mmCIF file of C-alpha atoms and ligand atoms in Angstrom:
data_model
loop_
_atom_site.group_PDB
_atom_site.id
_atom_site.type_symbol
_atom_site.label_atom_id
_atom_site.label_comp_id
_atom_site.label_asym_id
_atom_site.label_seq_id
_atom_site.Cartn_x
_atom_site.Cartn_y
_atom_site.Cartn_z
ATOM 1 C CA MET A 1 0.311 0.107 -0.125
ATOM 2 C CA GLU A 2 1.367 3.474 -0.968
ATOM 3 C CA PHE A 3 0.863 6.593 1.337
ATOM 4 C CA ILE A 4 0.436 8.801 -1.816
ATOM 5 C CA ASP A 5 -0.359 6.890 -4.969
ATOM 6 C CA LEU A 6 1.118 8.972 -7.511
ATOM 7 C CA ALA A 7 1.484 6.090 -9.910
ATOM 8 C CA ALA A 8 -1.612 5.535 -10.084
ATOM 9 C CA GLN A 9 -2.939 9.052 -10.938
ATOM 10 C CA GLN A 10 0.067 9.107 -13.740
ATOM 11 C CA LYS A 11 -1.782 5.535 -15.274
ATOM 12 C CA ARG A 12 -4.748 7.740 -15.513
ATOM 13 C CA ILE A 13 -2.857 10.480 -17.838
ATOM 14 C CA ILE A 14 0.058 8.759 -19.184
ATOM 15 C CA GLU A 15 -0.838 9.975 -22.745
ATOM 16 C CA LYS A 16 -1.363 13.376 -21.699
ATOM 17 C CA ILE A 17 1.924 13.967 -19.541
ATOM 18 C CA GLU A 18 3.944 12.467 -22.485
ATOM 19 C CA SER A 19 2.322 14.277 -25.252
ATOM 20 C CA ASN A 20 2.788 17.590 -22.831
ATOM 21 C CA ILE A 21 6.506 17.012 -21.957
ATOM 22 C CA LYS A 22 6.477 16.115 -25.727
ATOM 23 C CA SER A 23 5.661 19.618 -27.000
ATOM 24 C CA VAL A 24 7.990 21.233 -24.416
ATOM 25 C CA LEU A 25 10.848 19.482 -26.017
ATOM 26 C CA ASN A 26 9.671 20.050 -29.515
ATOM 27 C CA HIS A 27 8.919 23.851 -29.154
ATOM 28 C CA GLY A 28 12.240 23.983 -26.640
ATOM 29 C CA LYS A 29 11.498 27.353 -24.652
ATOM 30 C CA PHE A 30 12.014 25.630 -21.390
ATOM 31 C CA ILE A 31 12.311 28.777 -19.443
ATOM 32 C CA MET A 32 9.076 31.156 -19.278
ATOM 33 C CA GLY A 33 7.523 28.739 -22.059
ATOM 34 C CA PRO A 34 4.317 29.108 -23.131
ATOM 35 C CA GLU A 35 2.707 26.179 -20.900
ATOM 36 C CA ILE A 36 3.616 28.768 -17.948
ATOM 37 C CA GLN A 37 1.024 31.350 -19.334
ATOM 38 C CA ASN A 38 -1.392 28.841 -19.937
ATOM 39 C CA LEU A 39 -1.022 27.295 -16.224
ATOM 40 C CA GLU A 40 -1.053 30.559 -14.711
ATOM 41 C CA GLU A 41 -4.328 31.452 -16.712
ATOM 42 C CA ASN A 42 -6.412 28.268 -15.693
ATOM 43 C CA LEU A 43 -5.436 28.376 -11.949
ATOM 44 C CA ALA A 44 -6.263 31.959 -11.553
ATOM 45 C CA LYS A 45 -9.416 31.727 -13.067
ATOM 46 C CA TYR A 46 -10.097 27.989 -10.971
ATOM 47 C CA VAL A 47 -9.320 29.932 -7.673
ATOM 48 C CA GLY A 48 -11.237 32.919 -8.658
ATOM 49 C CA ALA A 49 -7.839 35.148 -8.424
ATOM 50 C CA ARG A 50 -6.879 38.024 -10.879
ATOM 51 C CA HIS A 51 -3.170 36.940 -11.038
ATOM 52 C CA ALA A 52 -1.184 34.060 -10.961
ATOM 53 C CA ILE A 53 2.231 33.942 -10.632
ATOM 54 C CA SER A 54 3.994 30.455 -11.101
ATOM 55 C CA CYS A 55 7.664 30.094 -9.503
ATOM 56 C CA ALA A 56 10.095 27.481 -8.839
ATOM 57 C CA SER A 57 8.593 26.145 -5.165
ATOM 58 C CA GLY A 58 6.226 26.715 -2.534
ATOM 59 C CA THR A 59 8.905 28.351 -0.237
ATOM 60 C CA ASP A 60 9.799 30.791 -2.989
ATOM 61 C CA ALA A 61 6.336 31.979 -3.091
ATOM 62 C CA LEU A 62 6.403 32.554 0.455
ATOM 63 C CA LEU A 63 9.619 34.235 0.199
ATOM 64 C CA MET A 64 8.516 36.647 -3.328
ATOM 65 C CA ALA A 65 5.344 37.401 -1.354
ATOM 66 C CA LEU A 66 7.021 38.799 1.906
ATOM 67 C CA MET A 67 9.389 40.376 -0.491
ATOM 68 C CA ALA A 68 7.136 42.449 -2.526
ATOM 69 C CA TYR A 69 5.982 43.816 0.489
ATOM 70 C CA ASN A 70 9.163 44.672 1.769
ATOM 71 C CA ILE A 71 9.198 42.529 4.793
ATOM 72 C CA ARG A 72 12.327 43.149 6.392
ATOM 73 C CA PRO A 73 14.367 43.416 9.966
ATOM 74 C CA GLY A 74 12.387 44.990 12.822
ATOM 75 C CA ASP A 75 8.975 43.463 11.116
ATOM 76 C CA ALA A 76 6.850 41.153 13.039
ATOM 77 C CA VAL A 77 5.262 38.184 11.121
ATOM 78 C CA PHE A 78 2.602 36.152 12.823
ATOM 79 C CA THR A 79 2.025 32.236 12.057
ATOM 80 C CA THR A 80 2.109 29.083 13.919
ATOM 81 C CA PRO A 81 4.506 26.787 15.301
ATOM 82 C CA PHE A 82 2.308 23.796 14.346
ATOM 83 C CA THR A 83 3.762 23.565 10.351
ATOM 84 C CA PHE A 84 6.418 23.052 7.784
ATOM 85 C CA ILE A 85 9.465 24.760 8.176
ATOM 86 C CA ALA A 86 9.403 26.922 5.099
ATOM 87 C CA THR A 87 6.069 29.136 6.551
ATOM 88 C CA ALA A 88 8.633 30.829 8.984
ATOM 89 C CA GLU A 89 11.604 29.946 7.986
ATOM 90 C CA VAL A 90 11.253 33.189 5.293
ATOM 91 C CA ILE A 91 10.225 35.361 7.743
ATOM 92 C CA THR A 92 13.605 34.993 9.245
ATOM 93 C CA LEU A 93 15.242 34.658 5.750
ATOM 94 C CA LEU A 94 14.272 38.112 5.371
ATOM 95 C CA GLY A 95 15.488 39.554 8.711
ATOM 96 C CA ALA A 96 12.280 39.611 10.184
ATOM 97 C CA THR A 97 10.631 37.916 13.184
ATOM 98 C CA PRO A 98 8.265 35.203 13.028
ATOM 99 C CA VAL A 99 5.970 35.464 16.178
ATOM 100 C CA PHE A 100 4.337 32.418 16.797
ATOM 101 C CA VAL A 101 0.898 31.891 17.918
ATOM 102 C CA ASP A 102 -0.718 28.383 19.005
ATOM 103 C CA VAL A 103 -3.174 26.565 16.818
ATOM 104 C CA ASP A 104 -7.067 25.592 17.458
ATOM 105 C CA PRO A 105 -7.122 21.920 19.190
ATOM 106 C CA GLU A 106 -9.661 20.893 16.941
ATOM 107 C CA THR A 107 -8.642 21.971 13.628
ATOM 108 C CA PHE A 108 -4.530 22.617 14.028
ATOM 109 C CA ASN A 109 -5.294 25.890 12.391
ATOM 110 C CA ILE A 110 -3.813 29.355 14.146
ATOM 111 C CA ASP A 111 -6.215 30.268 16.550
ATOM 112 C CA PRO A 112 -8.087 33.979 15.942
ATOM 113 C CA LYS A 113 -8.469 34.495 19.572
ATOM 114 C CA LYS A 114 -4.866 34.069 20.602
ATOM 115 C CA LEU A 115 -3.350 35.790 17.240
ATOM 116 C CA GLU A 116 -5.389 39.066 18.406
ATOM 117 C CA ASN A 117 -3.821 38.520 22.079
ATOM 118 C CA SER A 118 -0.350 38.110 20.623
ATOM 119 C CA ILE A 119 -0.663 40.990 18.413
ATOM 120 C CA VAL A 120 -1.835 43.067 21.278
ATOM 121 C CA ARG A 121 0.864 42.025 23.511
ATOM 122 C CA GLN A 122 3.260 42.814 20.607
ATOM 123 C CA LYS A 123 2.196 46.114 20.681
ATOM 124 C CA ASN A 124 2.442 46.923 24.347
ATOM 125 C CA SER A 125 5.747 44.759 24.833
ATOM 126 C CA GLY A 126 7.740 48.225 23.955
ATOM 127 C CA THR A 127 9.996 45.758 22.065
ATOM 128 C CA ALA A 128 11.114 47.950 18.482
ATOM 129 C CA LEU A 129 9.298 45.334 16.688
ATOM 130 C CA ASN A 130 6.534 46.334 14.210
ATOM 131 C CA PRO A 131 3.546 43.952 13.640
ATOM 132 C CA LYS A 132 3.265 43.345 9.923
ATOM 133 C CA ALA A 133 1.460 40.375 8.441
ATOM 134 C CA VAL A 134 0.040 37.272 9.539
ATOM 135 C CA ILE A 135 0.657 33.845 7.693
ATOM 136 C CA PRO A 136 -2.323 31.456 8.479
ATOM 137 C CA VAL A 137 -1.795 27.750 7.230
ATOM 138 C CA ASP A 138 -4.120 25.818 5.797
ATOM 139 C CA LEU A 139 -2.541 22.698 7.883
ATOM 140 C CA PHE A 140 -3.780 19.297 5.823
ATOM 141 C CA GLY A 141 -5.905 20.803 3.578
ATOM 142 C CA LEU A 142 -8.225 22.888 5.589
ATOM 143 C CA LEU A 143 -8.659 26.583 5.320
ATOM 144 C CA ALA A 144 -7.994 28.031 8.555
ATOM 145 C CA ASP A 145 -10.584 31.098 10.128
ATOM 146 C CA TYR A 146 -10.239 33.598 7.675
ATOM 147 C CA GLU A 147 -13.235 35.628 8.520
ATOM 148 C CA SER A 148 -11.719 35.952 11.975
ATOM 149 C CA ILE A 149 -8.266 36.505 10.936
ATOM 150 C CA GLU A 150 -9.464 39.130 8.323
ATOM 151 C CA SER A 151 -11.464 40.924 10.989
ATOM 152 C CA ILE A 152 -8.303 40.803 13.152
ATOM 153 C CA ALA A 153 -5.734 41.872 10.513
ATOM 154 C CA HIS A 154 -7.815 44.640 9.466
ATOM 155 C CA GLU A 155 -8.281 46.039 13.223
ATOM 156 C CA HIS A 156 -4.939 46.229 13.263
ATOM 157 C CA ASP A 157 -3.274 46.877 9.866
ATOM 158 C CA LEU A 158 -1.789 43.293 9.196
ATOM 159 C CA LEU A 159 -1.345 42.030 6.148
ATOM 160 C CA ILE A 160 -2.644 38.727 5.493
ATOM 161 C CA ILE A 161 -0.497 35.868 3.179
ATOM 162 C CA GLU A 162 -1.978 32.773 3.243
ATOM 163 C CA ASP A 163 -0.034 29.435 3.002
ATOM 164 C CA GLY A 164 -2.200 27.726 1.145
ATOM 165 C CA ALA A 165 0.847 24.591 0.051
ATOM 166 C CA GLN A 166 -1.496 21.937 1.314
ATOM 167 C CA SER A 167 -4.927 23.144 1.200
ATOM 168 C CA PHE A 168 -5.150 23.905 -3.138
ATOM 169 C CA GLY A 169 -8.335 22.874 -4.019
ATOM 170 C CA ALA A 170 -10.059 23.444 -0.747
ATOM 171 C CA GLU A 171 -12.998 25.830 -0.211
ATOM 172 C CA TYR A 172 -14.888 28.140 2.427
ATOM 173 C CA LYS A 173 -18.691 28.622 1.711
ATOM 174 C CA GLY A 174 -17.883 28.626 -2.037
ATOM 175 C CA LYS A 175 -14.441 30.292 -1.816
ATOM 176 C CA LYS A 176 -11.720 28.476 -2.776
ATOM 177 C CA SER A 177 -8.010 28.087 -0.912
ATOM 178 C CA CYS A 178 -5.881 30.868 -2.417
ATOM 179 C CA SER A 179 -8.407 33.249 -3.309
ATOM 180 C CA PHE A 180 -7.653 34.676 0.825
ATOM 181 C CA GLY A 181 -5.130 37.395 1.958
ATOM 182 C CA SER A 182 -3.153 39.902 -0.083
ATOM 183 C CA VAL A 183 -1.266 37.429 -1.642
ATOM 184 C CA ALA A 184 -1.849 33.747 -1.513
ATOM 185 C CA CYS A 185 1.114 31.049 -2.019
ATOM 186 C CA THR A 186 0.447 27.463 -2.758
ATOM 187 C CA SER A 187 3.090 24.545 -3.393
ATOM 188 C CA PHE A 188 3.510 21.730 -6.376
ATOM 189 C CA PHE A 189 5.567 19.774 -4.263
ATOM 190 C CA PRO A 190 4.700 16.078 -5.747
ATOM 191 C CA ALA A 191 2.984 14.957 -2.422
ATOM 192 C CA LYS A 192 0.970 18.105 -2.370
ATOM 193 C CA PRO A 193 -2.340 18.281 -3.793
ATOM 194 C CA LEU A 194 -1.866 19.703 -7.164
ATOM 195 C CA GLY A 195 1.647 18.392 -7.684
ATOM 196 C CA CYS A 196 4.060 18.153 -10.472
ATOM 197 C CA TYR A 197 7.649 16.070 -11.089
ATOM 198 C CA GLY A 198 9.651 18.041 -9.163
ATOM 199 C CA ASP A 199 9.353 21.010 -6.833
ATOM 200 C CA GLY A 200 7.140 24.074 -7.548
ATOM 201 C CA GLY A 201 4.852 26.763 -6.787
ATOM 202 C CA MET A 202 2.412 29.977 -7.579
ATOM 203 C CA CYS A 203 1.317 33.078 -5.828
ATOM 204 C CA PHE A 204 -2.460 34.471 -6.209
ATOM 205 C CA THR A 205 -3.235 38.239 -5.528
ATOM 206 C CA ASN A 206 -5.942 40.658 -6.991
ATOM 207 C CA ASP A 207 -3.506 43.484 -6.552
ATOM 208 C CA ASN A 208 -2.161 44.690 -10.081
ATOM 209 C CA SER A 209 0.917 46.833 -8.672
ATOM 210 C CA ILE A 210 2.035 43.474 -6.221
ATOM 211 C CA ALA A 211 1.306 41.117 -9.295
ATOM 212 C CA GLU A 212 3.764 42.719 -11.482
ATOM 213 C CA ILE A 213 6.397 43.903 -8.599
ATOM 214 C CA LEU A 214 5.943 39.807 -7.628
ATOM 215 C CA ARG A 215 6.726 38.919 -11.425
ATOM 216 C CA SER A 216 10.190 41.215 -11.118
ATOM 217 C CA VAL A 217 10.843 39.729 -8.106
ATOM 218 C CA ARG A 218 10.757 36.251 -9.861
ATOM 219 C CA VAL A 219 13.637 37.030 -11.941
ATOM 220 C CA HIS A 220 16.121 39.209 -10.170
ATOM 221 C CA GLY A 221 13.947 42.095 -9.624
ATOM 222 C CA GLN A 222 13.926 42.479 -13.378
ATOM 223 C CA GLY A 223 12.452 45.866 -14.723
ATOM 224 C CA ASN A 224 11.180 46.850 -18.564
ATOM 225 C CA HIS A 225 14.062 45.448 -20.388
ATOM 226 C CA LYS A 226 16.065 42.082 -19.280
ATOM 227 C CA TYR A 227 18.930 43.625 -17.760
ATOM 228 C CA GLU A 228 17.430 46.530 -16.245
ATOM 229 C CA ASN A 229 17.133 45.781 -12.066
ATOM 230 C CA ILE A 230 14.799 47.778 -10.218
ATOM 231 C CA ARG A 231 15.212 45.882 -7.129
ATOM 232 C CA ILE A 232 16.693 42.653 -5.026
ATOM 233 C CA GLY A 233 14.515 39.441 -6.177
ATOM 234 C CA VAL A 234 15.496 36.118 -6.772
ATOM 235 C CA ASN A 235 15.737 33.322 -9.743
ATOM 236 C CA GLY A 236 12.262 32.146 -9.328
ATOM 237 C CA ARG A 237 10.897 30.747 -12.389
ATOM 238 C CA LEU A 238 8.662 27.813 -12.501
ATOM 239 C CA ASP A 239 10.322 25.055 -15.191
ATOM 240 C CA THR A 240 8.229 24.922 -18.463
ATOM 241 C CA LEU A 241 8.312 21.174 -18.319
ATOM 242 C CA GLN A 242 7.006 21.960 -14.675
ATOM 243 C CA ALA A 243 3.836 23.651 -15.856
ATOM 244 C CA ALA A 244 2.868 20.996 -18.701
ATOM 245 C CA ILE A 245 2.700 18.007 -16.620
ATOM 246 C CA LEU A 246 0.458 20.508 -14.153
ATOM 247 C CA ASN A 247 -1.630 21.119 -17.186
ATOM 248 C CA ALA A 248 -1.911 17.618 -17.741
ATOM 249 C CA LYS A 249 -2.876 16.272 -13.790
ATOM 250 C CA PHE A 250 -4.962 19.738 -13.945
ATOM 251 C CA ASP A 251 -7.483 18.603 -16.355
ATOM 252 C CA ILE A 252 -8.607 15.702 -13.578
ATOM 253 C CA PHE A 253 -7.679 17.479 -10.697
ATOM 254 C CA PRO A 254 -11.346 18.800 -9.630
ATOM 255 C CA ASP A 255 -12.488 15.433 -10.182
ATOM 256 C CA GLU A 256 -9.634 14.141 -7.320
ATOM 257 C CA ILE A 257 -11.009 17.037 -5.411
ATOM 258 C CA GLU A 258 -14.076 15.322 -5.088
ATOM 259 C CA ARG A 259 -12.590 11.694 -5.073
ATOM 260 C CA ARG A 260 -10.698 12.720 -1.824
ATOM 261 C CA GLN A 261 -13.734 13.769 -0.123
ATOM 262 C CA LYS A 262 -15.565 10.479 -0.527
ATOM 263 C CA VAL A 263 -11.928 8.737 0.458
ATOM 264 C CA ALA A 264 -11.665 10.820 3.801
ATOM 265 C CA LYS A 265 -15.762 10.463 4.155
ATOM 266 C CA ARG A 266 -14.895 6.622 3.775
ATOM 267 C CA TYR A 267 -12.483 6.972 6.519
ATOM 268 C CA SER A 268 -14.654 8.659 9.170
ATOM 269 C CA ASP A 269 -17.296 6.704 8.338
ATOM 270 C CA LEU A 270 -14.862 3.516 9.403
ATOM 271 C CA LEU A 271 -12.956 4.880 12.059
ATOM 272 C CA SER A 272 -14.892 7.206 14.164
ATOM 273 C CA THR A 273 -16.192 4.723 16.640
ATOM 274 C CA SER A 274 -12.898 4.333 18.090
ATOM 275 C CA PRO A 275 -11.631 5.783 21.797
ATOM 276 C CA ALA A 276 -8.080 5.202 20.912
ATOM 277 C CA PHE A 277 -8.074 8.360 18.800
ATOM 278 C CA LYS A 278 -10.031 10.754 17.173
ATOM 279 C CA VAL A 279 -10.674 11.528 13.406
ATOM 280 C CA PRO A 280 -10.566 15.173 11.940
ATOM 281 C CA HIS A 281 -12.810 17.467 12.105
ATOM 282 C CA ILE A 282 -13.981 19.552 9.348
ATOM 283 C CA PRO A 283 -16.050 22.829 10.874
ATOM 284 C CA GLU A 284 -19.634 23.574 8.853
ATOM 285 C CA GLY A 285 -19.034 25.437 5.716
ATOM 286 C CA TYR A 286 -15.857 23.911 5.092
ATOM 287 C CA LYS A 287 -14.367 21.759 2.369
ATOM 288 C CA SER A 288 -10.787 20.099 2.612
ATOM 289 C CA ALA A 289 -8.428 19.560 -0.120
ATOM 290 C CA TRP A 290 -7.277 16.673 2.183
ATOM 291 C CA ALA A 291 -3.868 17.090 1.973
ATOM 292 C CA GLN A 292 -3.685 14.516 4.745
ATOM 293 C CA TYR A 293 -5.900 12.583 7.156
ATOM 294 C CA SER A 294 -4.556 12.762 10.428
ATOM 295 C CA VAL A 295 -5.979 11.099 13.409
ATOM 296 C CA LEU A 296 -4.977 12.159 17.102
ATOM 297 C CA ALA A 297 -4.062 9.105 19.176
ATOM 298 C CA ALA A 298 -5.373 9.428 22.519
ATOM 299 C CA ASN A 299 -1.204 9.960 23.926
ATOM 300 C CA GLU A 300 2.111 9.574 22.381
ATOM 301 C CA LYS A 301 2.215 5.980 23.480
ATOM 302 C CA GLN A 302 -0.532 5.155 22.226
ATOM 303 C CA ARG A 303 0.202 6.605 18.375
ATOM 304 C CA SER A 304 3.725 4.250 18.993
ATOM 305 C CA ILE A 305 1.051 1.710 19.420
ATOM 306 C CA LEU A 306 -0.971 2.058 16.526
ATOM 307 C CA GLN A 307 2.046 2.885 14.053
ATOM 308 C CA GLU A 308 3.680 -0.292 14.961
ATOM 309 C CA ARG A 309 0.214 -1.828 14.237
ATOM 310 C CA LEU A 310 -0.211 -0.099 10.731
ATOM 311 C CA GLN A 311 3.579 -0.913 10.605
ATOM 312 C CA LYS A 312 3.459 -4.694 10.385
ATOM 313 C CA ALA A 313 0.351 -4.713 8.260
ATOM 314 C CA ASN A 314 2.586 -2.993 5.829
ATOM 315 C CA ILE A 315 0.638 0.363 5.774
ATOM 316 C CA PRO A 316 2.770 3.189 5.874
ATOM 317 C CA THR A 317 2.013 6.239 8.231
ATOM 318 C CA ALA A 318 3.784 9.567 8.861
ATOM 319 C CA ILE A 319 3.777 12.040 11.467
ATOM 320 C CA TYR A 320 3.203 15.590 10.554
ATOM 321 C CA TYR A 321 5.320 17.194 12.448
ATOM 322 C CA PRO A 322 7.004 15.756 15.102
ATOM 323 C CA LYS A 323 8.477 18.864 16.695
ATOM 324 C CA PRO A 324 7.010 22.393 16.520
ATOM 325 C CA LEU A 325 8.995 25.021 15.067
ATOM 326 C CA HIS A 326 9.403 27.107 18.441
ATOM 327 C CA LEU A 327 11.293 24.057 19.317
ATOM 328 C CA GLN A 328 13.773 23.306 16.768
ATOM 329 C CA LYS A 329 17.295 24.792 16.865
ATOM 330 C CA ALA A 330 17.035 26.587 13.871
ATOM 331 C CA PHE A 331 14.707 29.109 15.783
ATOM 332 C CA ALA A 332 16.856 29.259 18.978
ATOM 333 C CA ASP A 333 17.498 32.386 18.795
ATOM 334 C CA LEU A 334 14.013 33.666 19.328
ATOM 335 C CA GLY A 335 13.851 32.529 22.581
ATOM 336 C CA TYR A 336 11.058 30.405 23.265
ATOM 337 C CA LYS A 337 10.802 27.108 25.532
ATOM 338 C CA LYS A 338 8.805 24.262 26.208
ATOM 339 C CA GLY A 339 5.261 24.871 27.356
ATOM 340 C CA ASP A 340 5.170 28.077 25.248
ATOM 341 C CA PHE A 341 2.656 26.479 22.700
ATOM 342 C CA PRO A 342 0.691 24.045 24.655
ATOM 343 C CA VAL A 343 -1.801 22.814 22.079
ATOM 344 C CA SER A 344 0.846 22.698 19.232
ATOM 345 C CA GLU A 345 3.106 20.663 21.865
ATOM 346 C CA ASP A 346 0.268 18.431 22.514
ATOM 347 C CA VAL A 347 -0.776 17.538 18.820
ATOM 348 C CA ALA A 348 2.678 17.052 17.734
ATOM 349 C CA SER A 349 3.017 14.324 20.703
ATOM 350 C CA ARG A 350 -0.188 12.612 19.245
ATOM 351 C CA ILE A 351 -0.564 13.281 15.730
ATOM 352 C CA PHE A 352 -0.247 10.830 12.833
ATOM 353 C CA SER A 353 -1.197 10.824 8.948
ATOM 354 C CA LEU A 354 -2.799 7.556 7.377
ATOM 355 C CA PRO A 355 -2.721 6.746 3.206
ATOM 356 C CA MET A 356 -4.660 9.456 1.579
ATOM 357 C CA HIS A 357 -5.180 10.067 -1.951
ATOM 358 C CA PRO A 358 -7.670 10.031 -4.524
ATOM 359 C CA TYR A 359 -7.220 6.584 -5.610
ATOM 360 C CA LEU A 360 -7.139 4.722 -2.285
ATOM 361 C CA THR A 361 -9.924 1.588 -2.347
ATOM 362 C CA LEU A 362 -12.832 0.999 -0.344
ATOM 363 C CA GLU A 363 -10.623 -2.144 0.577
ATOM 364 C CA ASP A 364 -7.893 -0.608 1.384
ATOM 365 C CA GLN A 365 -9.287 1.296 3.941
ATOM 366 C CA GLU A 366 -10.878 -1.148 5.568
ATOM 367 C CA THR A 367 -8.206 -3.331 6.151
ATOM 368 C CA ILE A 368 -6.541 -0.038 7.623
ATOM 369 C CA ALA A 369 -9.517 0.556 9.636
ATOM 370 C CA ALA A 370 -9.869 -3.280 10.837
ATOM 371 C CA VAL A 371 -5.720 -2.532 12.170
ATOM 372 C CA LEU A 372 -6.913 0.295 13.593
ATOM 373 C CA ASN A 373 -10.065 -0.464 15.468
ATOM 374 C CA GLN A 374 -8.613 -3.418 16.977
HETATM 375 C C1 PLP B 1 4.978 21.847 1.588
HETATM 376 C C2 PLP B 1 4.947 23.387 2.365
HETATM 377 C C3 PLP B 1 5.336 24.808 2.407
HETATM 378 C C4 PLP B 1 6.573 24.098 0.796
HETATM 379 O O1 PLP B 1 6.435 24.238 -0.484
HETATM 380 P P1 PLP B 1 7.791 23.698 -0.979
HETATM 381 O O2 PLP B 1 7.409 23.596 -2.452
HETATM 382 O O3 PLP B 1 7.957 22.690 -0.759
HETATM 383 O O4 PLP B 1 8.797 24.971 -1.198
HETATM 384 C C5 PLP B 1 5.007 25.820 2.865
HETATM 385 N N1 PLP B 1 4.198 25.464 3.695
HETATM 386 C C6 PLP B 1 3.344 24.546 3.734
HETATM 387 C C7 PLP B 1 2.584 24.713 5.149
HETATM 388 C C8 PLP B 1 4.103 23.426 3.303
HETATM 389 O O5 PLP B 1 3.045 22.137 3.454
#
């Protein structure tokens, strides 16, 4: 059994993938070829954003978004410690300061009440930090609580950058992932809901001038001319070949999102009665992209027992994320300690993810459930 079965997906669209790759080999425009614009137009339309700016990775998408708004030393950027390192890494990379805010115990996304407290504390603390932005993460494919976050951000004059690396295809009240915030960022890493065959990412925005800056930052801060540089940027382009692959995969993406709903529902039906673990909670009005199907064991020991049992039955599992960012050595300079974010620490000690992809069969899910429900 595969944790994510990319081979099943490839089998379904192999002819289209091969013909799309062949077109690129034929026209030879490996950098910013026509497939790039095609992908950007299609995804912007799908998301409901005015602009889509493809780039080399989800990490670059976040970095470029912060660069476009000139985030710099002295700025505080709020985010959660229960996410992939990239979310906070880009803040530090620009010399700004990540300020961590604990997550909600049900959704694992940033807790809006705690966000507000943290902003107020930052403003009153007398430190020189300037609260500038918040990066909500749509963890495991579930959108953060943007209604609450937007009103808090508005009140305190903060910018919102959506980290939609795990949530492409998700919805809240009909509004799609990557349509929230001033800029939204996603990743096309192979394991994400819409993945390519390497690294890739995209920024989305409705703001014309920010879109123009993002396009400039993507190519070394380019101006009107190839060798005119008007700001410091990065080499952040998406490869034409990856765009060609994404175009083939995007054809079946809406169908895959529906399949993920079905797979998730089957899991919840098969598993929801167990006292040893808790299945994911999707609040009213939300549709998850189900990047992961993550269950919470009763405690850390129970998690090891369940994972071991599954492993013996050749069922792969994974832990996202075993160590919250505030306890990572890379962020030791920020001065956080154990106990600072109790919900993130508790969840990190109990969470684990089951195989999840659009092609998971009922039979496999029944096998998994039988092992877990033992
Ligand atoms: C994967 C991921 C990223 C980074 O994306 P890459 O394409 O791997 O650079 C950022 N944030 C979150 C939440 C992610 O899951």
